[in-house]
């Protein structure tokens, strides 16, 4: 009985610490204020920009991350552990480090940026910079999941297809990817959610301009200094989307083969 | 085992609901600063005299506008070196962010704002010890460009050239609202006019929330020009930046107020620090940084 009580108190306390702040967001705004702020240009612009950039970022991560994850799951090569670690690194890097790194690479005087500048291509302070920042910080979520999903595919099916005359591409498209699909989808959804929440690197590398680089997290940071309700509304929308995303991932992965 | 799980299922949501109600109750009481302040001030003054007699080490937290970062770092060092047991600790951020923090429960001892708007708001809401609030500093705006001047900006007129990347403040941060006032005056003038101002706004690539993030972006060469305070062009950046002056007819006079928070327990020490800021040593440091201290008699 004493054990159960202790367990109960500890679990409740922990849940309170997690749920309280989020619940407070909903308690500090009236439905009328919430609806009103939904028509504020700063709120609408940020939502539109966030959804578009996070979608593009996710597509880029899938397109570039799938081959890497597949190779790392199937091929043993020298330095694989290092590549794996490097692609995981953005998860633990502070946003300031990510932002600074992006500036040093792609900024106008950056290692690569200074060459791009010669061709008149400037990335900092553009929507492209927002996408780059999101791809940088969110890609590990897809790559980790994708690699695990490919590893979980039993080669027996692939080999069977090969013996029946399927080409490498056919095996990949008809066998491997369909079997790994639920893992790939959940990884992509998590990547989308992380891209949506990206803040620090964007602020440093892309700047803060409504309609162009001001995503929802940046708009929350900016509006809380003038209109707390706009900030809370955006925060609530982000919380709801994130909640839906994680629930979707749980649903998708439960139906794994 | 099944039994206790069943109980948990019922009790856990109940507990959450009860605590949510308690929480809502708490926020209800803190939402009325007007009623809370008089008692807070009473407590504050009594403890202030108490600390004065016992002379215990005191740390003063000073919420300071980001544009004063250099000057107030030096002033705090100078003050800490000569004060007896009082240590000043600055927290630098945009004035509007500091104001929001105070409104949300932060309790610094002194607030130094880069404009009167945010100070007046706190005065009206009862957060300040009103008698202590005073103007102490003036500042004005200037345009800065990186030393290698990638967009080749020589005059204010060049800011309207296509492709120039300009950084300004958001409309809520003081240096951002002053920038808009300057552009408004140019908008109304014969020599510049609306077309010029529209072109300048079209060149804005980022709106920053504190002046402290603007100068690094300029020195890194990521932007071509920025509207900042005259005082932001520090000695250490002199060789990395070129200043373009804004004529007085278009310029604004930014006035900086400071004051003691109503909730402070160190009012006497806070006033002593303010005295130091406005005294000869503080004024000299502020002048070094390009500010114009307002003489104390005013």
XYZ file of C-alpha atoms in Angstrom:
555
model
C 0.000 0.000 0.000
C 2.811 2.393 0.983
C 4.659 1.474 -2.188
C 1.626 2.118 -4.357
C 1.017 5.457 -2.672
C 4.615 6.557 -3.217
C 4.399 5.440 -6.828
C 1.173 7.337 -7.274
C 2.555 10.545 -5.746
C 5.728 10.468 -7.816
C 3.863 9.812 -11.058
C 1.326 12.542 -10.318
C 4.039 15.033 -9.468
C 5.916 14.323 -12.668
C 2.797 14.530 -14.821
C 1.894 17.815 -13.144
C 5.276 19.313 -13.978
C 4.751 18.314 -17.617
C 1.060 19.021 -18.013
C 0.663 22.100 -15.832
C 2.535 24.581 -18.007
C 0.779 23.396 -21.155
C -2.638 23.477 -19.478
C -1.872 27.019 -18.310
C -1.556 28.164 -21.918
C -5.193 27.191 -22.383
C -6.265 28.719 -19.072
C -4.737 32.136 -19.743
C -6.704 32.948 -22.882
C -10.419 33.253 -23.568
C -11.928 31.538 -26.624
C -12.840 34.991 -27.993
C -9.240 36.228 -27.730
C -8.024 33.024 -29.348
C -10.392 33.388 -32.297
C -9.590 37.093 -32.639
C -5.849 36.495 -32.800
C -6.356 33.859 -35.500
C -7.156 36.686 -37.903
C -4.074 38.746 -36.978
C -1.750 39.006 -40.000
C 1.286 38.248 -37.837
C -0.335 35.000 -36.675
C -1.605 33.972 -40.125
C 1.685 34.775 -41.867
C 3.643 32.775 -39.314
C 1.329 29.756 -39.608
C 1.452 29.747 -43.392
C 5.231 30.184 -43.498
C 5.789 27.522 -40.851
C 3.609 24.928 -42.566
C 5.171 25.553 -45.980
C 8.796 25.579 -44.833
C 8.369 22.562 -42.535
C 6.788 20.619 -45.409
C 9.606 21.508 -47.806
C 12.203 20.673 -45.160
C 10.602 17.287 -44.530
C 10.575 16.466 -48.259
C 14.257 17.414 -48.535
C 15.131 15.309 -45.506
C 13.264 12.313 -46.963
C 14.875 12.717 -50.396
C 18.420 13.087 -49.077
C 18.137 11.077 -45.870
C 16.568 7.878 -47.236
C 19.566 6.800 -49.349
C 21.937 7.495 -46.457
C 19.791 5.584 -43.982
C 19.470 2.685 -46.398
C 23.214 2.457 -47.026
C 24.007 2.774 -43.310
C 21.516 0.014 -42.539
C 22.802 -2.407 -45.181
C 26.444 -1.658 -45.944
C 29.303 -2.074 -43.503
C 31.989 0.424 -44.458
C 34.874 2.056 -42.653
C 33.769 5.137 -40.785
C 30.097 4.216 -40.684
C 29.925 4.869 -36.945
C 31.403 8.332 -37.483
C 28.909 9.207 -40.231
C 26.119 7.908 -38.011
C 27.298 10.041 -35.105
C 27.689 13.149 -37.257
C 24.159 12.868 -38.608
C 22.851 12.455 -35.050
C 24.785 15.477 -33.784
C 22.169 18.187 -34.499
C 19.858 16.565 -31.910
C 22.155 17.539 -29.068
C 23.660 20.746 -30.466
C 22.314 23.921 -28.829
C 20.368 26.126 -31.273
C 23.006 28.838 -30.961
C 25.683 26.427 -32.186
C 23.502 25.343 -35.103
C 22.757 28.964 -36.029
C 26.378 30.015 -35.803
C 27.509 26.988 -37.813
C 25.000 27.760 -40.564
C 26.130 31.401 -40.639
C 29.787 30.386 -40.872
C 28.961 27.976 -43.715
C 26.308 29.721 -45.760
C 26.510 33.336 -44.555
C 27.629 35.968 -46.983
C 31.195 35.649 -45.737
C 30.828 31.992 -44.870
C 33.063 29.181 -46.082
C 30.655 28.293 -48.898
C 28.511 31.423 -48.769
C 31.323 33.678 -49.952
C 31.506 31.665 -53.185
C 27.744 31.678 -53.610
C 27.880 35.449 -53.089
C 30.063 35.739 -56.197
C 27.135 34.390 -58.196
C 24.744 36.742 -56.473
C 23.256 33.985 -54.317
C 22.647 35.027 -50.732
C 21.030 32.679 -48.277
C 21.009 34.477 -44.913
C 17.763 36.365 -44.231
C 15.838 34.389 -46.846
C 13.138 31.742 -46.664
C 15.753 29.315 -47.999
C 17.730 29.948 -44.812
C 14.671 28.967 -42.763
C 14.474 25.668 -44.656
C 18.220 25.055 -44.269
C 17.984 25.620 -40.522
C 15.023 23.248 -40.273
C 16.715 20.557 -42.369
C 19.841 20.861 -40.216
C 18.115 20.432 -36.866
C 15.297 18.075 -37.875
C 17.012 15.552 -40.160
C 18.311 13.249 -37.362
C 14.745 12.419 -36.391
C 14.121 10.903 -39.826
C 17.552 9.365 -40.375
C 17.577 7.498 -37.055
C 14.096 6.136 -37.561
C 14.676 5.262 -41.224
C 17.867 3.371 -40.509
C 16.187 1.356 -37.763
C 13.265 0.596 -40.073
C 15.534 -0.611 -42.892
C 17.490 -2.749 -40.426
C 14.240 -4.336 -39.271
C 13.400 -5.525 -42.786
C 14.322 -9.209 -42.985
C 16.661 -9.683 -46.013
C 14.880 -13.000 -46.656
C 12.116 -11.129 -48.546
C 14.583 -9.125 -50.592
C 16.548 -12.232 -51.478
C 13.393 -14.050 -52.483
C 12.457 -11.197 -54.816
C 15.966 -11.189 -56.288
C 15.834 -14.901 -57.037
C 12.543 -14.299 -58.835
C 14.347 -11.872 -61.131
C 13.591 -8.491 -59.562
C 16.140 -5.725 -60.195
C 17.767 -3.792 -57.335
C 15.410 -0.878 -57.854
C 12.391 -3.168 -57.990
C 13.427 -4.858 -54.738
C 13.867 -1.488 -53.046
C 10.604 -0.007 -54.310
C 8.367 -3.081 -54.063
C 9.798 -4.906 -51.048
C 12.109 -2.937 -48.776
C 10.443 0.471 -48.673
C 6.865 -0.888 -48.331
C 7.911 -3.094 -45.405
C 9.797 -0.241 -43.753
C 7.127 2.301 -44.606
C 5.494 2.741 -41.207
C 8.861 3.551 -39.650
C 9.735 5.904 -42.489
C 6.399 7.697 -42.160
C 6.689 8.129 -38.414
C 10.250 9.423 -38.839
C 9.050 11.903 -41.431
C 6.228 13.094 -39.175
C 8.632 13.651 -36.277
C 10.939 15.553 -38.604
C 8.051 17.759 -39.669
C 7.180 18.459 -36.034
C 10.765 19.315 -35.132
C 11.037 21.595 -38.187
C 7.866 23.342 -37.091
C 9.344 23.993 -33.656
C 12.757 25.187 -34.854
C 13.631 28.545 -33.326
C 17.199 29.421 -32.373
C 19.053 28.589 -35.551
C 16.369 30.296 -37.623
C 16.576 33.488 -35.578
C 20.356 33.633 -35.975
C 20.645 32.534 -39.581
C 17.388 33.566 -41.234
C 16.466 36.617 -39.187
C 12.995 37.637 -38.150
C 10.824 39.119 -40.873
C 7.074 38.683 -41.032
C 5.913 36.653 -44.016
C 9.439 35.761 -45.112
C 11.442 34.277 -42.261
C 9.189 34.700 -39.227
C 7.988 31.178 -38.421
C 5.602 30.384 -35.580
C 8.263 30.081 -32.862
C 9.797 33.417 -33.922
C 6.374 35.032 -34.052
C 5.691 33.753 -30.524
C 8.966 35.305 -29.346
C 8.191 38.597 -31.076
C 4.508 38.939 -30.212
C 4.941 38.077 -26.538
C 6.730 41.404 -26.310
C 3.704 43.311 -27.593
C 0.590 41.139 -27.572
C 0.658 38.206 -25.176
C -2.596 36.803 -26.561
C -1.216 36.453 -30.077
C 1.774 34.652 -28.591
C -0.421 32.328 -26.525
C -2.665 31.558 -29.521
C 0.317 30.602 -31.649
C 1.708 28.538 -28.789
C -1.590 26.696 -28.435
C -1.680 25.953 -32.161
C 1.861 24.583 -31.969
C 0.976 22.448 -28.943
C -2.096 21.046 -30.676
C -0.199 20.251 -33.879
C 2.641 18.637 -31.928
C 0.192 16.578 -29.909
C -1.565 15.421 -33.081
C 1.772 14.569 -34.667
C 2.946 12.399 -31.787
C -0.423 10.666 -31.592
C -0.227 9.977 -35.328
C 3.240 8.496 -34.948
C 1.975 6.194 -32.195
C -0.925 5.138 -34.402
C 1.274 4.520 -37.438
C 3.941 2.537 -35.597
C 1.372 0.371 -33.830
C 0.256 -0.950 -37.205
C 3.755 -2.060 -38.010
C 3.904 -5.449 -39.753
C -2.119 -5.292 -8.814
C -5.124 -4.895 -11.076
C -6.953 -3.171 -8.264
C -4.350 -0.498 -7.708
C -4.149 0.103 -11.448
C -7.878 0.619 -11.504
C -7.660 3.116 -8.667
C -4.846 4.958 -10.409
C -6.989 5.305 -13.498
C -9.608 7.172 -11.507
C -7.464 9.137 -9.084
C -4.942 10.506 -11.557
C -7.350 12.527 -13.704
C -9.128 13.713 -10.551
C -5.879 14.959 -9.092
C -5.065 16.752 -12.333
C -8.445 18.453 -12.363
C -8.171 19.528 -8.738
C -4.697 20.927 -9.272
C -5.798 22.688 -12.450
C -8.523 24.425 -10.449
C -6.047 25.329 -7.693
C -3.701 26.656 -10.338
C -6.429 28.753 -11.936
C -7.175 30.146 -8.477
C -3.556 31.146 -7.976
C -3.344 32.990 -11.248
C -6.547 34.804 -10.365
C -4.960 36.420 -7.321
C -1.695 37.374 -9.002
C -3.618 39.088 -11.777
C -4.376 42.079 -9.568
C -1.076 43.932 -9.057
C -2.902 47.153 -8.182
C -4.172 45.742 -4.885
C -0.951 43.928 -4.125
C 1.461 46.817 -4.586
C 0.702 49.026 -1.574
C 1.440 46.200 0.856
C 4.528 45.266 -1.100
C 5.894 48.788 -0.830
C 5.263 48.850 2.883
C 7.196 45.628 3.349
C 9.908 46.846 1.059
C 10.677 50.053 2.938
C 10.757 48.370 6.341
C 13.185 45.687 5.199
C 15.284 48.254 3.367
C 15.983 50.113 6.609
C 16.688 46.802 8.281
C 19.342 45.871 5.744
C 20.826 49.344 5.933
C 21.535 48.973 9.640
C 22.912 45.437 9.464
C 24.980 46.238 6.304
C 24.737 42.739 4.905
C 26.043 42.055 1.404
C 23.351 42.984 -1.100
C 23.038 42.057 -4.760
C 21.075 44.566 -6.815
C 19.476 43.155 -9.934
C 19.265 45.827 -12.612
C 17.103 45.166 -15.689
C 18.878 47.197 -18.334
C 17.939 48.034 -21.925
C 20.162 46.182 -24.397
C 21.450 49.425 -25.910
C 23.192 50.141 -22.593
C 25.040 46.822 -22.499
C 28.539 48.264 -22.835
C 28.010 51.325 -20.680
C 26.230 49.597 -17.812
C 28.735 46.735 -17.739
C 31.442 49.336 -17.131
C 29.289 51.289 -14.693
C 28.531 48.131 -12.694
C 32.247 47.300 -12.559
C 33.088 50.814 -11.394
C 30.274 50.808 -8.852
C 31.071 47.359 -7.481
C 34.694 48.394 -7.032
C 33.812 51.344 -4.827
C 30.609 50.217 -3.100
C 30.576 48.652 0.332
C 29.027 45.197 0.099
C 26.620 46.092 -2.705
C 27.006 44.200 -5.966
C 25.186 45.279 -9.093
C 24.128 42.572 -11.512
C 22.811 43.663 -14.916
C 20.288 41.711 -16.956
C 20.371 42.984 -20.529
C 17.548 42.532 -23.040
C 15.192 44.589 -25.176
C 13.237 47.017 -22.948
C 9.940 45.476 -23.975
C 11.165 41.975 -23.090
C 12.311 43.202 -19.664
C 8.963 44.923 -19.158
C 7.127 41.692 -20.025
C 9.300 39.790 -17.568
C 8.482 42.275 -14.801
C 4.775 42.034 -15.638
C 5.077 38.259 -15.459
C 6.599 38.296 -11.996
C 10.309 39.046 -12.303
C 11.439 41.260 -9.414
C 14.555 43.249 -10.222
C 15.552 46.172 -7.981
C 16.045 48.730 -10.755
C 14.634 49.028 -14.276
C 16.459 51.033 -16.936
C 14.361 51.479 -20.084
C 15.390 52.732 -23.504
C 12.158 54.659 -23.843
C 9.470 56.241 -21.714
C 6.692 54.055 -23.156
C 7.692 50.876 -21.360
C 8.603 52.700 -18.140
C 5.281 54.592 -18.132
C 3.394 51.345 -18.644
C 5.068 49.834 -15.566
C 4.409 53.041 -13.597
C 0.726 52.913 -14.559
C 0.471 49.260 -13.610
C 1.946 49.942 -10.173
C 5.210 48.070 -10.582
C 7.474 51.088 -10.026
C 8.234 53.187 -6.980
C 6.914 56.241 -8.840
C 8.913 58.911 -6.970
C 12.160 57.313 -8.032
C 11.424 57.232 -11.785
C 13.500 59.833 -13.627
C 14.904 60.618 -17.095
C 18.694 60.397 -17.066
C 19.943 59.975 -20.604
C 19.463 61.008 -24.196
C 20.419 59.185 -27.348
C 19.713 59.489 -31.050
C 19.706 57.312 -34.147
C 22.336 56.686 -36.802
C 22.807 54.351 -39.751
C 25.730 51.938 -39.721
C 27.266 49.951 -42.563
C 30.089 47.346 -42.463
C 33.570 48.802 -43.044
C 33.979 47.085 -46.421
C 30.553 48.433 -47.366
C 29.360 45.679 -49.749
C 26.335 47.662 -50.940
C 28.413 50.833 -51.385
C 26.256 53.031 -49.179
C 27.579 56.571 -48.914
C 24.500 58.571 -47.995
C 21.059 57.996 -46.557
C 19.686 58.138 -50.118
C 21.611 54.949 -51.002
C 19.498 52.968 -48.524
C 16.722 52.972 -51.120
C 18.901 51.304 -53.781
C 17.482 47.946 -54.898
C 19.001 44.912 -53.198
C 20.362 46.692 -50.121
C 19.861 44.493 -47.043
C 18.712 46.568 -44.105
C 18.164 45.434 -40.515
C 15.874 47.362 -38.175
C 14.133 46.706 -34.858
C 10.586 45.388 -34.459
C 7.990 48.107 -33.942
C 7.785 47.264 -30.244
C 11.437 47.526 -29.334
C 12.431 51.167 -28.727
C 15.157 51.412 -31.392
C 12.671 49.945 -33.865
C 9.984 52.479 -33.061
C 12.539 55.326 -33.226
C 13.609 54.050 -36.659
C 10.017 54.288 -37.811
C 9.788 57.829 -36.427
C 12.897 58.821 -38.375
C 11.479 57.313 -41.562
C 8.175 59.067 -40.928
C 9.958 62.398 -40.810
C 11.803 61.539 -44.035
C 8.495 60.462 -45.537
C 7.078 63.921 -44.863
C 10.132 65.770 -46.165
C 10.661 67.181 -49.658
C 14.174 65.794 -50.047
C 13.192 62.139 -49.475
C 9.444 61.527 -49.612
C 7.188 58.439 -49.581
C 8.828 56.642 -52.512
C 12.175 56.689 -50.755
C 10.716 55.401 -47.504
C 8.769 52.642 -49.255
C 11.966 51.526 -50.979
C 13.814 51.498 -47.639
C 11.110 49.374 -46.010
C 11.172 47.025 -49.010
C 14.889 46.491 -48.353
C 14.385 45.406 -44.747
C 15.439 41.769 -44.395
C 15.085 41.304 -40.658
C 13.387 42.885 -37.679
C 15.380 42.229 -34.533
C 13.998 42.318 -31.013
C 17.088 43.797 -29.347
C 19.720 46.165 -30.637
C 22.444 43.864 -29.296
C 21.891 41.330 -32.084
C 22.102 43.906 -34.870
C 25.726 44.998 -34.693
C 27.124 41.419 -34.856
C 25.040 40.780 -37.982
C 26.530 43.914 -39.528
C 30.113 43.125 -38.574
C 29.675 39.595 -39.929
C 28.684 41.246 -43.188
C 25.338 39.477 -43.304
C 23.518 42.766 -43.765
C 24.435 45.972 -45.606
C 23.026 48.599 -43.245
C 21.147 49.014 -39.998
C 19.359 51.725 -38.082
C 20.792 51.746 -34.572
C 21.447 54.133 -31.723
C 24.320 56.559 -32.100
C 25.652 54.919 -28.933
C 25.812 51.471 -30.507
C 28.919 52.346 -32.443
C 31.352 51.284 -29.751
C 35.084 51.847 -29.739
C 35.690 48.141 -30.329
C 33.614 48.215 -33.512
C 34.909 51.547 -34.807
C 37.187 49.948 -37.411
C 34.532 47.456 -38.505
C 31.730 49.925 -39.069
C 31.074 53.167 -40.889
C 28.552 55.577 -39.418
C 26.196 57.628 -41.531
C 24.729 60.442 -39.491
C 21.045 61.222 -39.560
C 20.495 65.014 -39.695
C 18.791 66.511 -36.638
C 15.709 67.473 -38.666
C 14.919 63.781 -39.233
C 16.410 62.428 -36.037
C 14.689 61.656 -32.751
C 15.790 62.274 -29.213
C 15.513 59.008 -27.350
C 15.027 59.547 -23.644
C 16.022 56.867 -21.157
C 14.252 56.677 -17.793
C 15.273 54.570 -14.834
C 13.675 53.856 -11.488
C 13.382 51.583 -8.492
C 10.852 48.750 -8.499
C 8.047 48.980 -5.944
C 8.715 45.418 -4.843
C 12.410 45.891 -4.049
C 13.737 45.164 -0.592
C 16.821 47.257 -1.259
C 15.415 50.681 -2.038
C 18.188 52.680 -0.365
C 20.915 50.708 -2.092
C 19.097 50.989 -5.417
C 18.880 54.766 -5.018
C 22.567 54.840 -4.162
C 23.319 53.041 -7.435
C 21.127 55.460 -9.407
C 22.992 58.348 -7.743
C 26.243 56.799 -8.950
C 24.922 56.365 -12.506
C 23.953 60.030 -12.628
C 27.085 61.232 -10.840
C 30.376 62.255 -12.452
C 31.783 58.724 -12.830
C 28.615 57.248 -14.345
C 28.130 60.237 -16.638
C 31.692 60.012 -17.909
C 31.239 56.333 -18.834
C 27.911 57.070 -20.549
C 29.476 59.900 -22.546
C 32.277 57.568 -23.619
C 29.664 55.318 -25.120
C 28.064 58.122 -27.106
C 25.145 58.943 -24.810
C 24.167 62.387 -23.633
C 23.531 62.272 -19.858
C 20.830 64.654 -18.676
C 22.202 66.962 -15.936
C 20.791 66.065 -12.517
C 19.267 69.468 -11.834
C 16.695 68.959 -14.593
